[in-house]
Amino acid sequence: MSNQIKKLPLLSLIIASSVILSTMYFFNLAYTYSKPADYGSSMRLCSCVAFRLDDVEDFPYSSPLIGVMEVFKEKNIGLTIGVVGKNIDADNKQVYYYIKQRLMNNNGNNGSNNGAAIEIANHSWEHGRFLNFTFLEQSNSIRKTNEKINSIFGITPTIFIPPFVEYNNNTILAMHENNMRFISADDRDSSVYSIFSNSTIYHLSETAETGCDNCNATKSYLWANKSYPWHGVQHEETLNEIKKSIHHYGFAVVMMHPMEYSLEHDAVTFQNTLDLKQIRELVLLIEKIQEEGLHIVTMGNMINYY
């Protein structure tokens, strides 16, 4: 009995030390990934633009989603798509089959150095608000989505696009837990992480949109207390945002949603029918970007331009 009593303080010390070390590790991890980037006079420019199509799933906007992806295919440029795990390979599966065919044509390449390739990003399991989730819930959402994408497409994403572009330190820790390399949110809560720093997770903030972010939603919708980026804008407005981002960060990430390329988006009813007028604005935007001499790349390939 006396020997057991003597062992107790040592055991308690070991447990306490482990807890302290674990806490320090996760604190340092969070600090490393949340500290501001150094965008000084020595900043290197990639002069590149990545397009990010969010809310990629098999319903309810399959036609606008496929229509947008077809524009990038016809222009022979890469596109990063944020797949919602629960709702891909479901319903009529039109989006699933389209992506599957594109990946087969790309020989399974997930967008790196391959022209018009589609690059798949993780956009969570069911598009919940991560700020309301625990670390474990965030990690499980990322893990389940990666597993689903790998099971149906044979690809494991390294890019995470948090729903509603919201994240916190638990998100970064959950990404680390799931071996993710990039996050793409916005810079409301934290400065953009330097892409040419020695970090292991890079933040490629969305800095431009093809939909307006100052539209007043009606009270009958869940997003009524917030602006929503689903009202399509003219290409000149997005191009101005891109130029400002290039000047400030050296790159631009353009966020898109299928709803702004849907008919009746002005009335916030969103039909599953492609809005050809808004698609024309996207085509003009791409052409203007190329005229400016900027590179259009996938998000995962952007780091290769630094």
mmCIF file of C-alpha atoms in Angstrom:
data_model
loop_
_atom_site.group_PDB
_atom_site.id
_atom_site.type_symbol
_atom_site.label_atom_id
_atom_site.label_comp_id
_atom_site.label_asym_id
_atom_site.label_seq_id
_atom_site.Cartn_x
_atom_site.Cartn_y
_atom_site.Cartn_z
ATOM 1 C CA MET A 1 0.000 0.000 0.000
ATOM 2 C CA SER A 2 2.854 2.420 0.893
ATOM 3 C CA ASN A 3 4.538 1.877 -2.489
ATOM 4 C CA GLN A 4 1.258 2.648 -4.262
ATOM 5 C CA ILE A 5 0.920 5.862 -2.277
ATOM 6 C CA LYS A 6 4.463 6.896 -3.212
ATOM 7 C CA LYS A 7 3.678 6.328 -6.882
ATOM 8 C CA LEU A 8 0.641 8.582 -6.851
ATOM 9 C CA PRO A 9 2.508 11.940 -6.818
ATOM 10 C CA LEU A 10 4.739 10.774 -9.678
ATOM 11 C CA LEU A 11 1.722 9.631 -11.691
ATOM 12 C CA SER A 12 -0.048 12.923 -11.027
ATOM 13 C CA LEU A 13 3.056 14.808 -12.127
ATOM 14 C CA ILE A 14 3.246 12.850 -15.380
ATOM 15 C CA ILE A 15 -0.434 13.465 -16.143
ATOM 16 C CA ALA A 16 -0.152 17.170 -15.304
ATOM 17 C CA SER A 17 2.938 17.523 -17.484
ATOM 18 C CA SER A 18 1.157 15.844 -20.407
ATOM 19 C CA VAL A 19 -1.814 18.181 -20.078
ATOM 20 C CA ILE A 20 0.452 21.241 -19.957
ATOM 21 C CA LEU A 21 2.481 20.130 -22.977
ATOM 22 C CA SER A 22 -0.674 19.357 -24.964
ATOM 23 C CA THR A 23 -2.140 22.744 -24.094
ATOM 24 C CA MET A 24 1.084 24.512 -25.101
ATOM 25 C CA TYR A 25 1.179 22.564 -28.381
ATOM 26 C CA PHE A 26 -2.343 23.484 -29.400
ATOM 27 C CA PHE A 27 -1.878 27.083 -28.235
ATOM 28 C CA ASN A 28 1.264 27.431 -30.337
ATOM 29 C CA LEU A 29 -0.520 25.772 -33.269
ATOM 30 C CA ALA A 30 -3.395 28.235 -33.056
ATOM 31 C CA TYR A 31 -1.047 31.179 -32.635
ATOM 32 C CA THR A 32 1.108 30.136 -35.580
ATOM 33 C CA TYR A 33 -1.878 29.859 -37.885
ATOM 34 C CA SER A 34 -3.649 33.012 -36.716
ATOM 35 C CA LYS A 35 -0.837 35.548 -36.654
ATOM 36 C CA PRO A 36 -0.978 38.244 -39.369
ATOM 37 C CA ALA A 37 1.070 37.900 -42.507
ATOM 38 C CA ASP A 38 3.865 40.303 -43.317
ATOM 39 C CA TYR A 39 2.807 42.152 -46.444
ATOM 40 C CA GLY A 40 5.625 44.668 -46.688
ATOM 41 C CA SER A 41 7.666 46.076 -49.531
ATOM 42 C CA SER A 42 9.343 42.696 -50.009
ATOM 43 C CA MET A 43 6.030 40.988 -50.848
ATOM 44 C CA ARG A 44 6.244 38.695 -53.826
ATOM 45 C CA LEU A 45 3.403 38.859 -56.320
ATOM 46 C CA CYS A 46 1.980 35.874 -58.138
ATOM 47 C CA SER A 47 -0.389 38.138 -60.114
ATOM 48 C CA CYS A 48 -2.807 35.245 -60.230
ATOM 49 C CA VAL A 49 -6.529 34.742 -59.812
ATOM 50 C CA ALA A 50 -8.299 31.622 -58.559
ATOM 51 C CA PHE A 51 -12.024 31.097 -59.014
ATOM 52 C CA ARG A 52 -13.824 29.258 -56.211
ATOM 53 C CA LEU A 53 -17.293 27.803 -56.833
ATOM 54 C CA ASP A 54 -19.035 27.076 -53.517
ATOM 55 C CA ASP A 55 -22.051 24.899 -52.620
ATOM 56 C CA VAL A 56 -21.339 22.181 -55.171
ATOM 57 C CA GLU A 57 -23.945 19.454 -54.624
ATOM 58 C CA ASP A 58 -26.533 17.517 -56.606
ATOM 59 C CA PHE A 59 -29.506 19.662 -55.599
ATOM 60 C CA PRO A 60 -31.162 22.062 -55.885
ATOM 61 C CA TYR A 61 -29.040 24.018 -58.417
ATOM 62 C CA SER A 62 -27.490 21.412 -60.707
ATOM 63 C CA SER A 63 -28.028 23.395 -63.944
ATOM 64 C CA PRO A 64 -26.281 26.612 -62.801
ATOM 65 C CA LEU A 65 -23.428 24.585 -61.274
ATOM 66 C CA ILE A 66 -22.794 22.634 -64.468
ATOM 67 C CA GLY A 67 -23.181 25.798 -66.541
ATOM 68 C CA VAL A 68 -20.465 27.604 -64.585
ATOM 69 C CA MET A 69 -18.113 24.608 -64.717
ATOM 70 C CA GLU A 70 -18.640 24.377 -68.480
ATOM 71 C CA VAL A 71 -17.450 27.978 -68.942
ATOM 72 C CA PHE A 72 -14.091 27.108 -67.369
ATOM 73 C CA LYS A 73 -13.850 23.941 -69.432
ATOM 74 C CA GLU A 74 -14.480 25.836 -72.677
ATOM 75 C CA LYS A 75 -11.965 28.524 -71.674
ATOM 76 C CA ASN A 76 -9.439 25.788 -70.802
ATOM 77 C CA ILE A 77 -8.737 27.180 -67.327
ATOM 78 C CA GLY A 78 -8.791 25.562 -63.906
ATOM 79 C CA LEU A 79 -11.542 25.913 -61.326
ATOM 80 C CA THR A 80 -11.702 25.048 -57.629
ATOM 81 C CA ILE A 81 -15.061 23.673 -56.495
ATOM 82 C CA GLY A 82 -16.248 23.426 -52.883
ATOM 83 C CA VAL A 83 -18.137 20.137 -52.496
ATOM 84 C CA VAL A 84 -20.733 19.650 -49.738
ATOM 85 C CA GLY A 85 -20.168 16.049 -48.666
ATOM 86 C CA LYS A 86 -23.680 14.992 -47.640
ATOM 87 C CA ASN A 87 -25.360 16.245 -50.820
ATOM 88 C CA ILE A 88 -22.988 15.058 -53.528
ATOM 89 C CA ASP A 89 -23.816 11.756 -55.290
ATOM 90 C CA ALA A 90 -27.462 12.247 -54.313
ATOM 91 C CA ASP A 91 -30.837 13.093 -55.895
ATOM 92 C CA ASN A 92 -30.485 13.006 -59.711
ATOM 93 C CA LYS A 93 -26.662 12.876 -59.458
ATOM 94 C CA GLN A 94 -26.203 15.185 -62.464
ATOM 95 C CA VAL A 95 -23.439 17.200 -60.791
ATOM 96 C CA TYR A 96 -21.746 14.031 -59.533
ATOM 97 C CA TYR A 97 -21.713 12.462 -62.999
ATOM 98 C CA TYR A 98 -20.442 15.697 -64.552
ATOM 99 C CA ILE A 99 -17.524 15.986 -62.118
ATOM 100 C CA LYS A 100 -16.761 12.285 -62.461
ATOM 101 C CA GLN A 101 -16.490 12.616 -66.232
ATOM 102 C CA ARG A 102 -14.301 15.688 -65.994
ATOM 103 C CA LEU A 103 -11.941 13.945 -63.582
ATOM 104 C CA MET A 104 -11.732 10.921 -65.872
ATOM 105 C CA ASN A 105 -10.712 13.242 -68.703
ATOM 106 C CA ASN A 106 -8.094 14.751 -66.396
ATOM 107 C CA ASN A 107 -6.774 11.271 -65.540
ATOM 108 C CA GLY A 108 -7.743 11.788 -61.912
ATOM 109 C CA ASN A 109 -5.662 14.960 -61.603
ATOM 110 C CA ASN A 110 -7.120 17.295 -58.988
ATOM 111 C CA GLY A 111 -6.383 20.570 -60.721
ATOM 112 C CA SER A 112 -2.627 20.986 -60.398
ATOM 113 C CA ASN A 113 -0.802 22.072 -63.548
ATOM 114 C CA ASN A 114 -3.540 20.766 -65.798
ATOM 115 C CA GLY A 115 -5.272 23.479 -67.793
ATOM 116 C CA ALA A 116 -9.025 23.098 -67.473
ATOM 117 C CA ALA A 117 -8.870 20.632 -64.597
ATOM 118 C CA ILE A 118 -11.404 20.728 -61.772
ATOM 119 C CA GLU A 119 -9.865 20.931 -58.314
ATOM 120 C CA ILE A 120 -12.051 19.602 -55.505
ATOM 121 C CA ALA A 121 -12.140 21.354 -52.142
ATOM 122 C CA ASN A 122 -13.896 20.317 -48.943
ATOM 123 C CA HIS A 123 -16.905 22.562 -48.154
ATOM 124 C CA SER A 124 -17.995 20.666 -44.999
ATOM 125 C CA TRP A 125 -20.473 17.835 -44.538
ATOM 126 C CA GLU A 126 -23.777 19.739 -44.517
ATOM 127 C CA HIS A 127 -22.910 23.434 -44.610
ATOM 128 C CA GLY A 128 -23.423 24.171 -40.922
ATOM 129 C CA ARG A 129 -22.033 27.186 -39.094
ATOM 130 C CA PHE A 130 -18.592 26.187 -37.818
ATOM 131 C CA LEU A 131 -18.510 28.978 -35.244
ATOM 132 C CA ASN A 132 -21.266 27.070 -33.425
ATOM 133 C CA PHE A 133 -19.400 23.748 -33.566
ATOM 134 C CA THR A 134 -16.923 22.231 -31.129
ATOM 135 C CA PHE A 135 -13.466 21.182 -32.277
ATOM 136 C CA LEU A 136 -14.628 17.565 -32.511
ATOM 137 C CA GLU A 137 -17.709 18.484 -34.543
ATOM 138 C CA GLN A 138 -15.619 20.550 -36.947
ATOM 139 C CA SER A 139 -13.040 17.802 -37.326
ATOM 140 C CA ASN A 140 -15.721 15.162 -37.958
ATOM 141 C CA SER A 141 -17.383 17.335 -40.611
ATOM 142 C CA ILE A 142 -14.089 17.763 -42.472
ATOM 143 C CA ARG A 143 -13.171 14.085 -42.091
ATOM 144 C CA LYS A 144 -16.542 12.735 -43.288
ATOM 145 C CA THR A 145 -16.480 14.997 -46.341
ATOM 146 C CA ASN A 146 -12.936 13.998 -47.263
ATOM 147 C CA GLU A 147 -13.850 10.330 -46.909
ATOM 148 C CA LYS A 148 -16.965 10.760 -49.083
ATOM 149 C CA ILE A 149 -15.051 12.651 -51.789
ATOM 150 C CA ASN A 150 -12.310 10.042 -51.774
ATOM 151 C CA SER A 151 -14.814 7.180 -51.999
ATOM 152 C CA ILE A 152 -16.638 8.587 -55.050
ATOM 153 C CA PHE A 153 -13.913 10.544 -56.845
ATOM 154 C CA GLY A 154 -10.695 8.907 -55.658
ATOM 155 C CA ILE A 155 -9.328 12.255 -54.427
ATOM 156 C CA THR A 156 -8.626 13.517 -50.911
ATOM 157 C CA PRO A 157 -8.925 17.328 -50.770
ATOM 158 C CA THR A 158 -6.303 19.483 -49.080
ATOM 159 C CA ILE A 159 -8.357 22.711 -49.303
ATOM 160 C CA PHE A 160 -11.089 23.562 -46.834
ATOM 161 C CA ILE A 161 -13.748 26.209 -47.516
ATOM 162 C CA PRO A 162 -15.656 26.845 -44.270
ATOM 163 C CA PRO A 163 -19.391 27.495 -44.724
ATOM 164 C CA PHE A 164 -20.371 31.159 -44.566
ATOM 165 C CA VAL A 165 -16.577 31.851 -44.797
ATOM 166 C CA GLU A 166 -16.449 31.706 -40.975
ATOM 167 C CA TYR A 167 -13.761 29.968 -38.925
ATOM 168 C CA ASN A 168 -11.944 30.061 -35.597
ATOM 169 C CA ASN A 169 -8.899 28.447 -33.991
ATOM 170 C CA ASN A 170 -10.795 25.163 -33.605
ATOM 171 C CA THR A 171 -11.212 25.142 -37.388
ATOM 172 C CA ILE A 172 -7.461 25.433 -37.886
ATOM 173 C CA LEU A 173 -6.837 22.672 -35.363
ATOM 174 C CA ALA A 174 -9.470 20.479 -37.047
ATOM 175 C CA MET A 175 -7.794 21.068 -40.402
ATOM 176 C CA HIS A 176 -4.443 20.090 -38.921
ATOM 177 C CA GLU A 177 -6.087 16.940 -37.555
ATOM 178 C CA ASN A 178 -7.243 16.061 -41.088
ATOM 179 C CA ASN A 179 -4.029 16.965 -42.922
ATOM 180 C CA MET A 180 -5.549 19.917 -44.773
ATOM 181 C CA ARG A 181 -3.150 22.399 -46.357
ATOM 182 C CA PHE A 182 -5.239 25.439 -47.352
ATOM 183 C CA ILE A 183 -8.182 27.318 -45.910
ATOM 184 C CA SER A 184 -10.218 29.815 -47.900
ATOM 185 C CA ALA A 185 -12.493 32.040 -45.839
ATOM 186 C CA ASP A 186 -12.367 35.825 -45.539
ATOM 187 C CA ASP A 187 -10.310 38.233 -43.474
ATOM 188 C CA ARG A 188 -12.952 39.484 -41.018
ATOM 189 C CA ASP A 189 -11.582 37.475 -38.105
ATOM 190 C CA SER A 190 -7.913 37.135 -38.980
ATOM 191 C CA SER A 191 -5.372 38.502 -41.401
ATOM 192 C CA VAL A 192 -4.496 36.462 -44.445
ATOM 193 C CA TYR A 193 -1.682 34.023 -43.772
ATOM 194 C CA SER A 194 1.341 34.595 -45.918
ATOM 195 C CA ILE A 195 1.516 32.093 -48.731
ATOM 196 C CA PHE A 196 5.302 32.413 -48.766
ATOM 197 C CA SER A 197 5.749 31.975 -45.007
ATOM 198 C CA ASN A 198 6.849 28.746 -43.331
ATOM 199 C CA SER A 199 3.318 27.861 -42.196
ATOM 200 C CA THR A 200 1.896 24.409 -42.850
ATOM 201 C CA ILE A 201 -1.642 25.726 -43.423
ATOM 202 C CA TYR A 202 -2.100 28.672 -45.744
ATOM 203 C CA HIS A 203 -5.107 30.987 -45.853
ATOM 204 C CA LEU A 204 -6.149 32.002 -49.361
ATOM 205 C CA SER A 205 -8.805 34.526 -48.422
ATOM 206 C CA GLU A 206 -11.706 35.165 -50.781
ATOM 207 C CA THR A 207 -11.156 38.730 -51.893
ATOM 208 C CA ALA A 208 -13.640 39.198 -54.742
ATOM 209 C CA GLU A 209 -17.127 37.975 -55.611
ATOM 210 C CA THR A 210 -19.293 37.555 -58.689
ATOM 211 C CA GLY A 211 -22.326 38.243 -56.502
ATOM 212 C CA CYS A 212 -23.043 41.380 -54.513
ATOM 213 C CA ASP A 213 -22.581 41.418 -50.750
ATOM 214 C CA ASN A 214 -24.839 44.380 -49.994
ATOM 215 C CA CYS A 215 -28.223 43.022 -51.039
ATOM 216 C CA ASN A 216 -31.107 43.309 -48.608
ATOM 217 C CA ALA A 217 -32.752 39.940 -48.057
ATOM 218 C CA THR A 218 -36.372 39.587 -47.089
ATOM 219 C CA LYS A 219 -37.275 38.490 -43.558
ATOM 220 C CA SER A 220 -38.704 35.238 -44.864
ATOM 221 C CA TYR A 221 -35.183 33.879 -45.390
ATOM 222 C CA LEU A 222 -32.711 32.559 -42.850
ATOM 223 C CA TRP A 223 -30.013 34.945 -43.988
ATOM 224 C CA ALA A 224 -32.271 37.982 -43.538
ATOM 225 C CA ASN A 225 -30.044 39.496 -40.871
ATOM 226 C CA LYS A 226 -26.989 39.303 -43.107
ATOM 227 C CA SER A 227 -25.995 40.352 -46.585
ATOM 228 C CA TYR A 228 -25.953 37.512 -49.092
ATOM 229 C CA PRO A 229 -23.627 37.198 -52.123
ATOM 230 C CA TRP A 230 -26.152 35.646 -54.493
ATOM 231 C CA HIS A 231 -27.277 38.611 -56.558
ATOM 232 C CA GLY A 232 -25.130 38.547 -59.688
ATOM 233 C CA VAL A 233 -23.093 41.670 -60.417
ATOM 234 C CA GLN A 234 -21.546 43.045 -63.590
ATOM 235 C CA HIS A 235 -18.066 41.890 -64.445
ATOM 236 C CA GLU A 236 -16.543 45.374 -64.023
ATOM 237 C CA GLU A 237 -17.347 45.351 -60.311
ATOM 238 C CA THR A 238 -15.663 41.999 -59.735
ATOM 239 C CA LEU A 239 -12.672 43.035 -61.832
ATOM 240 C CA ASN A 240 -12.152 46.109 -59.643
ATOM 241 C CA GLU A 241 -12.152 43.889 -56.541
ATOM 242 C CA ILE A 242 -9.603 41.603 -58.184
ATOM 243 C CA LYS A 243 -7.270 44.500 -58.996
ATOM 244 C CA LYS A 244 -7.452 45.785 -55.412
ATOM 245 C CA SER A 245 -6.680 42.320 -54.093
ATOM 246 C CA ILE A 246 -3.707 41.861 -56.433
ATOM 247 C CA HIS A 247 -2.335 45.196 -55.231
ATOM 248 C CA HIS A 248 -2.848 44.334 -51.555
ATOM 249 C CA TYR A 249 -2.111 40.590 -51.374
ATOM 250 C CA GLY A 250 -0.474 39.683 -54.670
ATOM 251 C CA PHE A 251 -3.343 37.333 -55.549
ATOM 252 C CA ALA A 252 -7.140 37.215 -55.724
ATOM 253 C CA VAL A 253 -9.656 34.480 -54.927
ATOM 254 C CA VAL A 254 -13.057 35.001 -56.543
ATOM 255 C CA MET A 255 -16.015 33.463 -54.718
ATOM 256 C CA MET A 256 -19.011 32.233 -56.740
ATOM 257 C CA HIS A 257 -22.320 30.580 -55.820
ATOM 258 C CA PRO A 258 -24.732 28.708 -58.116
ATOM 259 C CA MET A 259 -27.631 30.886 -56.953
ATOM 260 C CA GLU A 260 -26.273 34.038 -58.611
ATOM 261 C CA TYR A 261 -26.168 32.151 -61.928
ATOM 262 C CA SER A 262 -29.743 30.981 -61.479
ATOM 263 C CA LEU A 263 -32.795 32.585 -63.054
ATOM 264 C CA GLU A 264 -34.878 34.689 -60.666
ATOM 265 C CA HIS A 265 -31.939 35.436 -58.374
ATOM 266 C CA ASP A 266 -33.092 39.072 -58.432
ATOM 267 C CA ALA A 267 -36.312 37.948 -56.751
ATOM 268 C CA VAL A 268 -34.455 35.580 -54.384
ATOM 269 C CA THR A 269 -36.400 32.582 -55.679
ATOM 270 C CA PHE A 270 -33.500 30.815 -57.428
ATOM 271 C CA GLN A 271 -34.772 28.537 -60.171
ATOM 272 C CA ASN A 272 -32.721 25.552 -61.259
ATOM 273 C CA THR A 273 -32.272 27.187 -64.663
ATOM 274 C CA LEU A 274 -29.096 28.795 -65.934
ATOM 275 C CA ASP A 275 -29.124 32.591 -66.230
ATOM 276 C CA LEU A 276 -27.376 33.132 -69.590
ATOM 277 C CA LYS A 277 -27.057 36.867 -68.978
ATOM 278 C CA GLN A 278 -25.052 36.298 -65.816
ATOM 279 C CA ILE A 279 -22.988 33.580 -67.498
ATOM 280 C CA ARG A 280 -22.090 36.189 -70.115
ATOM 281 C CA GLU A 281 -20.804 38.428 -67.303
ATOM 282 C CA LEU A 282 -18.572 35.565 -66.142
ATOM 283 C CA VAL A 283 -17.192 35.072 -69.651
ATOM 284 C CA LEU A 284 -16.453 38.800 -69.962
ATOM 285 C CA LEU A 285 -14.753 38.769 -66.536
ATOM 286 C CA ILE A 286 -12.458 35.908 -67.517
ATOM 287 C CA GLU A 287 -11.560 37.617 -70.791
ATOM 288 C CA LYS A 288 -10.790 40.916 -69.038
ATOM 289 C CA ILE A 289 -8.595 39.142 -66.483
ATOM 290 C CA GLN A 290 -6.614 37.526 -69.274
ATOM 291 C CA GLU A 291 -6.299 40.869 -71.066
ATOM 292 C CA GLU A 292 -4.758 42.269 -67.863
ATOM 293 C CA GLY A 293 -2.024 39.633 -68.133
ATOM 294 C CA LEU A 294 -3.046 37.869 -64.904
ATOM 295 C CA HIS A 295 -2.757 34.097 -64.447
ATOM 296 C CA ILE A 296 -5.955 32.135 -63.764
ATOM 297 C CA VAL A 297 -5.037 29.116 -61.642
ATOM 298 C CA THR A 298 -6.614 26.698 -59.197
ATOM 299 C CA MET A 299 -6.216 27.513 -55.527
ATOM 300 C CA GLY A 300 -3.970 24.551 -54.849
ATOM 301 C CA ASN A 301 -1.687 25.575 -57.708
ATOM 302 C CA MET A 302 -1.445 29.201 -56.630
ATOM 303 C CA ILE A 303 1.465 28.575 -54.278
ATOM 304 C CA ASN A 304 3.581 27.423 -57.242
ATOM 305 C CA TYR A 305 3.531 31.005 -58.580
ATOM 306 C CA TYR A 306 5.517 32.364 -55.613
#
